[in-house]
Short mmCIF file of C-alpha atoms in Angstrom, two decimals:
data_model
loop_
_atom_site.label_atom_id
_atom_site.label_comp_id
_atom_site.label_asym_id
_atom_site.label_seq_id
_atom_site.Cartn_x
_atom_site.Cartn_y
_atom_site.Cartn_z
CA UNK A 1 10.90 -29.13 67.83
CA UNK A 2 7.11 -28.73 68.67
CA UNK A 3 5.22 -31.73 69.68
CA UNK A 4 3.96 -31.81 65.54
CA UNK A 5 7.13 -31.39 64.13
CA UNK A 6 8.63 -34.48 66.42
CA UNK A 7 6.56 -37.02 66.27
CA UNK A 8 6.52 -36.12 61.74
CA UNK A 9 10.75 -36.62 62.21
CA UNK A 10 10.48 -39.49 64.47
CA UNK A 11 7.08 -41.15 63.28
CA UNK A 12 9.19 -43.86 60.85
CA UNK A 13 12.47 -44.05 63.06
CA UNK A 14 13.67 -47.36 63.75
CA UNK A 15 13.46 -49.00 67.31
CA UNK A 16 16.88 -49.02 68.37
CA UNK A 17 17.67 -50.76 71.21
CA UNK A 18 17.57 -48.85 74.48
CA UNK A 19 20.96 -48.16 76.41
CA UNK A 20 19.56 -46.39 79.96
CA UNK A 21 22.79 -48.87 81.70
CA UNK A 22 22.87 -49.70 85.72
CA UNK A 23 24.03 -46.89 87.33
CA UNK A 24 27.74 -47.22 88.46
CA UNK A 25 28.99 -46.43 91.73
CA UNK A 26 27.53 -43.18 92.48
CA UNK A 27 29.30 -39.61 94.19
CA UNK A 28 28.84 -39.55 97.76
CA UNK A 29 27.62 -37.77 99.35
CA UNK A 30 23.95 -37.83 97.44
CA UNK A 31 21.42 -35.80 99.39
CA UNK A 32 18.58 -38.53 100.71
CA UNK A 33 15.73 -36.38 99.40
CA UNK A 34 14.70 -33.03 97.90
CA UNK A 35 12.96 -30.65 99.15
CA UNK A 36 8.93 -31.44 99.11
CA UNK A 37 7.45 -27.99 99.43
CA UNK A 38 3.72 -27.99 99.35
CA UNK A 39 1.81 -24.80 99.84
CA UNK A 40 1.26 -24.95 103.27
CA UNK A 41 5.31 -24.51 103.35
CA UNK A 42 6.03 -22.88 100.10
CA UNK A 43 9.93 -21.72 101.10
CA UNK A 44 10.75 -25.57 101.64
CA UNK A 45 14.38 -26.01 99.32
CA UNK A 46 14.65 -22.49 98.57
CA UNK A 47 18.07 -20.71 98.57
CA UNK A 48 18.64 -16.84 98.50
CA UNK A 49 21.16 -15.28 95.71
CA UNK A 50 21.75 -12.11 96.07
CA UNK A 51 21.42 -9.82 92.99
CA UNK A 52 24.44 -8.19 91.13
CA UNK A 53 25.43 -7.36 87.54
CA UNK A 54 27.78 -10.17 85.86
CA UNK A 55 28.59 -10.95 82.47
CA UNK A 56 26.15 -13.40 80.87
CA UNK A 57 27.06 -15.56 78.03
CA UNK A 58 29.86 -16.66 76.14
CA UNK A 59 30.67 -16.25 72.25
CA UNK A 60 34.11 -18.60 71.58
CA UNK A 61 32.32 -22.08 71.94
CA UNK A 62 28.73 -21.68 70.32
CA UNK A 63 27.44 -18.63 68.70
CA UNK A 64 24.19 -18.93 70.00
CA UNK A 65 25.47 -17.84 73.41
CA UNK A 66 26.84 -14.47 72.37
CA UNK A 67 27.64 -11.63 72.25
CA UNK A 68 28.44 -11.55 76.27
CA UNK A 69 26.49 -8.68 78.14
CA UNK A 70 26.75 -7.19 81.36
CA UNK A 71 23.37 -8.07 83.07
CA UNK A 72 22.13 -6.92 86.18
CA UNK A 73 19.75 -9.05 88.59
CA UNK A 74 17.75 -8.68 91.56
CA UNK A 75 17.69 -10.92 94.48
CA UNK A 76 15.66 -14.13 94.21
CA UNK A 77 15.28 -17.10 95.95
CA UNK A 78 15.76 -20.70 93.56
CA UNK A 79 15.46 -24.16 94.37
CA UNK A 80 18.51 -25.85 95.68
CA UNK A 81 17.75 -28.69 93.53
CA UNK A 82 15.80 -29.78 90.18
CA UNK A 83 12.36 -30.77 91.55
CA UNK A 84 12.01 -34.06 92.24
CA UNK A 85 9.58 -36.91 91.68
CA UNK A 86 8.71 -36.90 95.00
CA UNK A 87 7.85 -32.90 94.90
CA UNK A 88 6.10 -33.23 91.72
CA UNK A 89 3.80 -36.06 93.25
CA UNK A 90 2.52 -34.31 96.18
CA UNK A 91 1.19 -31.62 93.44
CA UNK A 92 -0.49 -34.15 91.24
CA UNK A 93 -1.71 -35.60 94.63
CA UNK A 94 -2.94 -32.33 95.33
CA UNK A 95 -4.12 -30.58 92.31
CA UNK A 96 -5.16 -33.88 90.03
CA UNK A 97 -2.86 -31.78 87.51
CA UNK A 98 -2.62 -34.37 84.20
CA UNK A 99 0.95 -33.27 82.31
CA UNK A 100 0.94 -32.77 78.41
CA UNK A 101 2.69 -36.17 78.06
CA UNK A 102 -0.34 -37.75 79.92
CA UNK A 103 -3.20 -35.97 77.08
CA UNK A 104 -3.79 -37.00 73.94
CA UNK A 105 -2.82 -34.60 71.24
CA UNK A 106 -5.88 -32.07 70.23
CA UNK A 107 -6.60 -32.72 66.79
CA UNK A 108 -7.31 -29.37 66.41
CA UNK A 109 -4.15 -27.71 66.59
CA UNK A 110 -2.77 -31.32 65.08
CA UNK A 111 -4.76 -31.86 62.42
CA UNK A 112 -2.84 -33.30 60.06
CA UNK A 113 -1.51 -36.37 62.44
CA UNK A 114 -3.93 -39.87 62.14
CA UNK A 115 -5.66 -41.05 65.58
CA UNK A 116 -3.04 -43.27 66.19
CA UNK A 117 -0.32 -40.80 66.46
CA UNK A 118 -2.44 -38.41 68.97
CA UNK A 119 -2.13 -40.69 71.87
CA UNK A 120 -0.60 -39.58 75.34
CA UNK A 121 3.34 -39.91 74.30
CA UNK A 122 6.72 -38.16 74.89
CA UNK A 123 10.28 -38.43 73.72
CA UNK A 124 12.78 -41.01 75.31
CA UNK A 125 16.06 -41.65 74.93
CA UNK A 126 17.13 -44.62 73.51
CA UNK A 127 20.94 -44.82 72.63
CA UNK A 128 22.31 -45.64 69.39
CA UNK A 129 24.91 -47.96 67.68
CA UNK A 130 28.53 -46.39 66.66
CA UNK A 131 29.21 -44.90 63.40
CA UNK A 132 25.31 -42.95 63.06
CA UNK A 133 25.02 -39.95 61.57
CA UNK A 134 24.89 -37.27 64.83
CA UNK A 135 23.30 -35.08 62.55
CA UNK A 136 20.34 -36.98 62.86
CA UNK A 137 18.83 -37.30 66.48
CA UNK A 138 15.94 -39.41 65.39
CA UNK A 139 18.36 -42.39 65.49
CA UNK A 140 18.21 -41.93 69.05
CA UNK A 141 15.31 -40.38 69.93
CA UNK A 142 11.75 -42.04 69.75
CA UNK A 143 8.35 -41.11 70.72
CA UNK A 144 6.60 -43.71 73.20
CA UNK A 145 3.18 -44.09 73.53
CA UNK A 146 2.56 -44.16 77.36
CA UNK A 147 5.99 -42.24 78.67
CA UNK A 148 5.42 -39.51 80.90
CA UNK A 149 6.81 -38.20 84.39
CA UNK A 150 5.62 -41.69 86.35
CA UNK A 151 6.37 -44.14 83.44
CA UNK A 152 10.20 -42.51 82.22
CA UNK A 153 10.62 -45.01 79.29
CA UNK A 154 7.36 -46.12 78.83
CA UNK A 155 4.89 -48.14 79.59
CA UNK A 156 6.43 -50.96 82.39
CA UNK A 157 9.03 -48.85 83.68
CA UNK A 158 8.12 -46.62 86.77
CA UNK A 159 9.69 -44.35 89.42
CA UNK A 160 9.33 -46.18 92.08
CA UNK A 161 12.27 -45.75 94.78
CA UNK A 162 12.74 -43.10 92.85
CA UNK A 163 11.86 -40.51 94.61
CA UNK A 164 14.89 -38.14 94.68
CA UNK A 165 15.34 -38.04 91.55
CA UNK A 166 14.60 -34.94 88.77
CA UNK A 167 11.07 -34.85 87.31
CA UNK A 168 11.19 -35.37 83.89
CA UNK A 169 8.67 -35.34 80.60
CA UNK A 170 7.83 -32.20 81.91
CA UNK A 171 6.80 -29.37 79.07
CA UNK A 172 7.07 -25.89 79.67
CA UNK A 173 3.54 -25.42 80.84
CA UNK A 174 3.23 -28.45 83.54
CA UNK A 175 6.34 -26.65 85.00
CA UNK A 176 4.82 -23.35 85.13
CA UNK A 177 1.63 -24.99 86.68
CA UNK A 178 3.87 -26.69 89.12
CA UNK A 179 5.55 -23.15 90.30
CA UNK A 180 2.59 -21.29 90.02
CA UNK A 181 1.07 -23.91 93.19
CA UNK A 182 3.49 -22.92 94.89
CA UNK A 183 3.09 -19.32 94.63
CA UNK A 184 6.52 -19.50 92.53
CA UNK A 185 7.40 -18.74 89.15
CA UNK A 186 9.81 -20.16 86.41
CA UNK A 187 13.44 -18.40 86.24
CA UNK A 188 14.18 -15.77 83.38
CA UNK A 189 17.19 -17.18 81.33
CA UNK A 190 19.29 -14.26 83.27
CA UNK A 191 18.45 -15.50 86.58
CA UNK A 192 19.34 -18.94 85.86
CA UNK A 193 22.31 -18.35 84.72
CA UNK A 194 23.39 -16.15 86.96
CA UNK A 195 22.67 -18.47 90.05
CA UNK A 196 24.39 -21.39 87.72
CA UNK A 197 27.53 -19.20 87.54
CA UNK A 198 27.13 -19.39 91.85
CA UNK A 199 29.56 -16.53 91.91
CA UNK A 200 32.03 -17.09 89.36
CA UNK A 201 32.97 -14.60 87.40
CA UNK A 202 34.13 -15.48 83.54
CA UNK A 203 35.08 -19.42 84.20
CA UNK A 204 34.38 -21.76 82.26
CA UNK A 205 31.77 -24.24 84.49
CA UNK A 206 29.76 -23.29 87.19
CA UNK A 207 32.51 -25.03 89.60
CA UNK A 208 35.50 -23.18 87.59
CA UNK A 209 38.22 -24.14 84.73
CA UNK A 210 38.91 -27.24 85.41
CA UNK A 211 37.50 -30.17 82.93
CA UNK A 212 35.74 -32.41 84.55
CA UNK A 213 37.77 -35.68 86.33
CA UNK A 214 36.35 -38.89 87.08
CA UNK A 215 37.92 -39.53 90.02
CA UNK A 216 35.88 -36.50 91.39
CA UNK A 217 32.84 -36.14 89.14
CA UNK A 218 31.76 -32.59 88.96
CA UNK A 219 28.24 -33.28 87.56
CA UNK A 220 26.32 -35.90 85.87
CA UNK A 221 26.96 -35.76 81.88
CA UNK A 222 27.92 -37.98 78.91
CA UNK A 223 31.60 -39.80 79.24
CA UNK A 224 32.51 -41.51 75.69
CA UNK A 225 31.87 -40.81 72.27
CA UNK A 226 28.19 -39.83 71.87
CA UNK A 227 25.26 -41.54 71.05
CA UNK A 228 26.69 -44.87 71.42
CA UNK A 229 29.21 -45.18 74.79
CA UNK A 230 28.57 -43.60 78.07
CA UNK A 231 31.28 -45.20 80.21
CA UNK A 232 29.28 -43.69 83.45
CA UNK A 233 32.63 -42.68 85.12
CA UNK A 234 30.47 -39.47 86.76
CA UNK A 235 28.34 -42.32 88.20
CA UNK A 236 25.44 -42.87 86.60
CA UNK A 237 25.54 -44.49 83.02
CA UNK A 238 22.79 -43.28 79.76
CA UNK A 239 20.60 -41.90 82.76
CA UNK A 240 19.80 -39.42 85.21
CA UNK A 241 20.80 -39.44 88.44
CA UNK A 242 19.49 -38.29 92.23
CA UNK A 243 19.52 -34.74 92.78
CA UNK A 244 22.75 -33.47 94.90
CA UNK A 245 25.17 -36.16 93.93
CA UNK A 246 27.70 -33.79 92.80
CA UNK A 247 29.26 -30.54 94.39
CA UNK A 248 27.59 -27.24 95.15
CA UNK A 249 28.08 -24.76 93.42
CA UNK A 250 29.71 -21.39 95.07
CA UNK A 251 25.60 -20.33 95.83
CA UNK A 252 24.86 -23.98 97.47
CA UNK A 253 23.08 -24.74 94.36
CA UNK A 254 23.14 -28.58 92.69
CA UNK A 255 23.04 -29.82 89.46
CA UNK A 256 23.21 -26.69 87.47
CA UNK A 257 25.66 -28.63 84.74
CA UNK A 258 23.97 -31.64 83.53
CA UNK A 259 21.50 -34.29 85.01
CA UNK A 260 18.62 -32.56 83.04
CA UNK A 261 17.57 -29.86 81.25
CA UNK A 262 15.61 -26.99 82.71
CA UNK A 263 13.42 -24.76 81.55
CA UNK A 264 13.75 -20.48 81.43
CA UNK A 265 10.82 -17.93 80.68
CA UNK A 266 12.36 -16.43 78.32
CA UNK A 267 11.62 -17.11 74.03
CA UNK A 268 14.50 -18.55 72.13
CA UNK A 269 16.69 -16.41 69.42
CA UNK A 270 19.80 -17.34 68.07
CA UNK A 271 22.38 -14.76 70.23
CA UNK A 272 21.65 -12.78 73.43
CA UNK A 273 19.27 -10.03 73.56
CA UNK A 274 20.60 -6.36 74.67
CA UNK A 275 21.07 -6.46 78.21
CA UNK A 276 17.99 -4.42 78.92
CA UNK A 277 15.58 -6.82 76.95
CA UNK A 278 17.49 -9.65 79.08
CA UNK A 279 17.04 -8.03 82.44
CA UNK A 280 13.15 -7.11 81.72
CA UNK A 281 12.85 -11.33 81.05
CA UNK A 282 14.06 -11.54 77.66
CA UNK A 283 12.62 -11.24 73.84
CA UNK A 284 8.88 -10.83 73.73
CA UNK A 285 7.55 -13.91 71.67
CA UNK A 286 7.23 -12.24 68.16
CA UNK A 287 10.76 -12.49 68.29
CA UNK A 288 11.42 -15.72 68.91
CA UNK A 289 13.24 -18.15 66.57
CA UNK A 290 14.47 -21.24 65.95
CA UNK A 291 16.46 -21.43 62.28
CA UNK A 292 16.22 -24.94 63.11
CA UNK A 293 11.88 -24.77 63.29
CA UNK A 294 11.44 -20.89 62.17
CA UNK A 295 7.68 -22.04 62.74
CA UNK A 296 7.67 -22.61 66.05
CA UNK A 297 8.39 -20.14 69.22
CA UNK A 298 10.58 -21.99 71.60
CA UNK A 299 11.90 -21.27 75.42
CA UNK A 300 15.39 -21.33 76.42
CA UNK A 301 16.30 -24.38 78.08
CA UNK A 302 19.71 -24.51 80.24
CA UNK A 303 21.78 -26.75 81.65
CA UNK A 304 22.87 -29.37 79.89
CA UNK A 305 21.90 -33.26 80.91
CA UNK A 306 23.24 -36.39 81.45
CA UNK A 307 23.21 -37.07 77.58
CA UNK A 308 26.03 -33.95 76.94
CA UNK A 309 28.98 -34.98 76.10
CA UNK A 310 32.64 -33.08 75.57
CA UNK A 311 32.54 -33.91 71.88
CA UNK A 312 28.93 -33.34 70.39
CA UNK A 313 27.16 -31.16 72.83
CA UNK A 314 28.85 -29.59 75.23
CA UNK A 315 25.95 -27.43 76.98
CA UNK A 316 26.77 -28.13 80.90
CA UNK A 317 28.40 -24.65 81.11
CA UNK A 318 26.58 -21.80 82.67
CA UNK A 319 26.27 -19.65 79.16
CA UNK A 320 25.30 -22.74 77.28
CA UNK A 321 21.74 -22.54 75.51
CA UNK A 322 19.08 -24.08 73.51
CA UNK A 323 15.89 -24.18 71.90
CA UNK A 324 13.14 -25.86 73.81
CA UNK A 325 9.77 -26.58 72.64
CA UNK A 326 7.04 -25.59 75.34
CA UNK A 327 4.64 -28.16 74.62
CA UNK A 328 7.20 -31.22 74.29
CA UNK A 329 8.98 -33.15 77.10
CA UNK A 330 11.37 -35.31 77.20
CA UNK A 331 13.27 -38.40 79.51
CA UNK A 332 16.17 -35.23 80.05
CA UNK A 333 14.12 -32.53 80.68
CA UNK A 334 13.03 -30.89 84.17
CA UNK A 335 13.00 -27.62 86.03
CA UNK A 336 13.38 -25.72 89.29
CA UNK A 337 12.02 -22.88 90.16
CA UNK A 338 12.27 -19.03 91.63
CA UNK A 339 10.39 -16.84 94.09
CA UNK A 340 11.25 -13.07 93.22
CA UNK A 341 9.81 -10.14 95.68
CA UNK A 342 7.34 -8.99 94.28
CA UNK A 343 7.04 -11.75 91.89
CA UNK A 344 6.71 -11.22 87.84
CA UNK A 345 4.59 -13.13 86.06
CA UNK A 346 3.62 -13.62 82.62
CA UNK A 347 0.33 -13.06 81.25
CA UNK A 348 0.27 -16.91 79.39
CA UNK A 349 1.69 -19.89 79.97
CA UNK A 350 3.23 -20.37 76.44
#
């Protein structure tokens, strides 16, 4: 939901005890360190995947992601990782860019929230105890008053050594201002999935059939019953984890199932588009809609993150979808980015 409609759920929650564990003995091998391209080398992390036609989406697990169409795509270049902390720093150190998490709300789009609840805040995860309703993400979800993209839980918690991890409290905009340095846009929801799919035609993950093992972790998700038990057998327990700790995919591409989500162009409606609207960058925004939030236009996030799990959310597979509000973040959302020839852009940022 939208910034407004968030903090009105979440406002009264109760503070639940947070459950971001140790990490556990991670995959080897993790990369060191993402890619920090700056302007001055704008291709830095980039990998090339070649265009084709492939059929997008999935309609047996979620209805959202159907009807499956057969999409075509041009060639594109996309990072090999999520950006990182480290990448995102160097443009904050070079632009002075402030994220929405770090501005106070503007009373005049939220005019009906007090002072107190227009501070700089975002959404963080903060676990939950067994038997809660899971229809109700409030019991794990609060809104902290100093979280952003340096400060992941709030206020005394910080990134430091850090560095290779995924960016995250990042809304739809402070990614597109991040790409948009870089000469770089954000993927359509077609691209992404396409590279996520790294060559795979029709399986079921972006590294095949197979469910995922813990003796060989396949990407970083939710192991145990969900909100209240991540047994961290992928690794990394109730948290993120370093980009490239788990396998390629068949494009050299990491972390395309779970870690965190990331962010598409392309406006949110229940079901995919006609394979023409998806390959021109998806629904324009007057058709956008959330049943959810009808109110509110939202992007298509993809991906999954560390918080999926088998048995309530299930969104680490390539066709897998949601409904992301551009001007919200959150401690499991981040992005990567694309550089098309020519590139695309849109006109506005949300």
């Amino acid at each position: 939901m939208g910034r407004f409609g968030a903090i009105a759920v979440l406002a009264g929650a109760a503070l639940l005890a947070a459950c971001q564990g140790e990490p556990q003995a991670s995959p080897k091998p993790c990369l060191t360190q993402g890619a920090v391209p700056t302007p001055a080398d704008p291709l830095a992390g980039l990998v090339p995947v070649p265009g084709g036609a492939f059929a997008m989406g999935a309609g047996a697990l979620r209805p959202e992601e159907g009807p499956t169409r057969t999409v075509r795509v041009a060639a594109f270049q996309i990072d090999r990782t999520e950006v990182t902390n480290a990448a995102f720093a160097a443009f904050v150190q070079a632009t002075g860019y402030k994220t929405l998490a770090e501005r106070p709300l503007d009373p005049a789009l939220y005019p009906h929230l007090p002072p107190e609840a227009r501070v700089p805040a975002s959404l963080v995860f903060v676990g939950a105890k067994k038997g809660v309703d899971r229809n109700d993400p409030s019991a794990w979800w609060r809104i902290v008053p100093g979280a952003d993209w340096r400060h992941p839980e709030g206020p005394g918690s910080s990134i430091e050594g850090k560095a290779a991890w995924p960016v995250v409290h990042i809304a739809y905009e402070d990614a597109l201002a991040y790409a948009r340095w870089l000469g770089r846009d954000l993927p359509t929801e077609a691209e992404w999935e396409f590279a996520a799919r790294g060559g795979l035609a029709g399986k079921r993950f972006a590294w095949g059939d197979d469910d995922q093992q813990a003796a060989e972790p396949k990407a970083n998700a939710w192991q145990g019953v969900f909100p209240a038990l991540d047994t961290g057998q992928d690794g990394y327990k109730a948290q993120s984890a370093p980009v490239g700790c788990y396998p390629a995919n068949g494009f050299g591409l990491h972390d395309m199932s779970g870690n965190v989500w990331e962010w598409t162009k392309d406006w949110f409606r229940p079901g995919l588009a006609e394979a023409s609207v998806l390959e021109a960058g998806g629904p324009p925004r007057f058709r956008a809609l959330d049943p959810a939030e009808p109110g509110v236009a939202k992007r298509v996030v993809k991906g999954g993150s560390f918080l999926c799990s088998e048995d309530y959310c299930f969104r680490y597979r390539p066709p897998a979808r949601t409904a992301g509000p551009p001007d919200t973040g959150a401690s499991h959302t981040g992005f990567r980015t694309v550089l098309r020839s020519p590139p695309v852009f849109e006109e506005t940022p949300s």
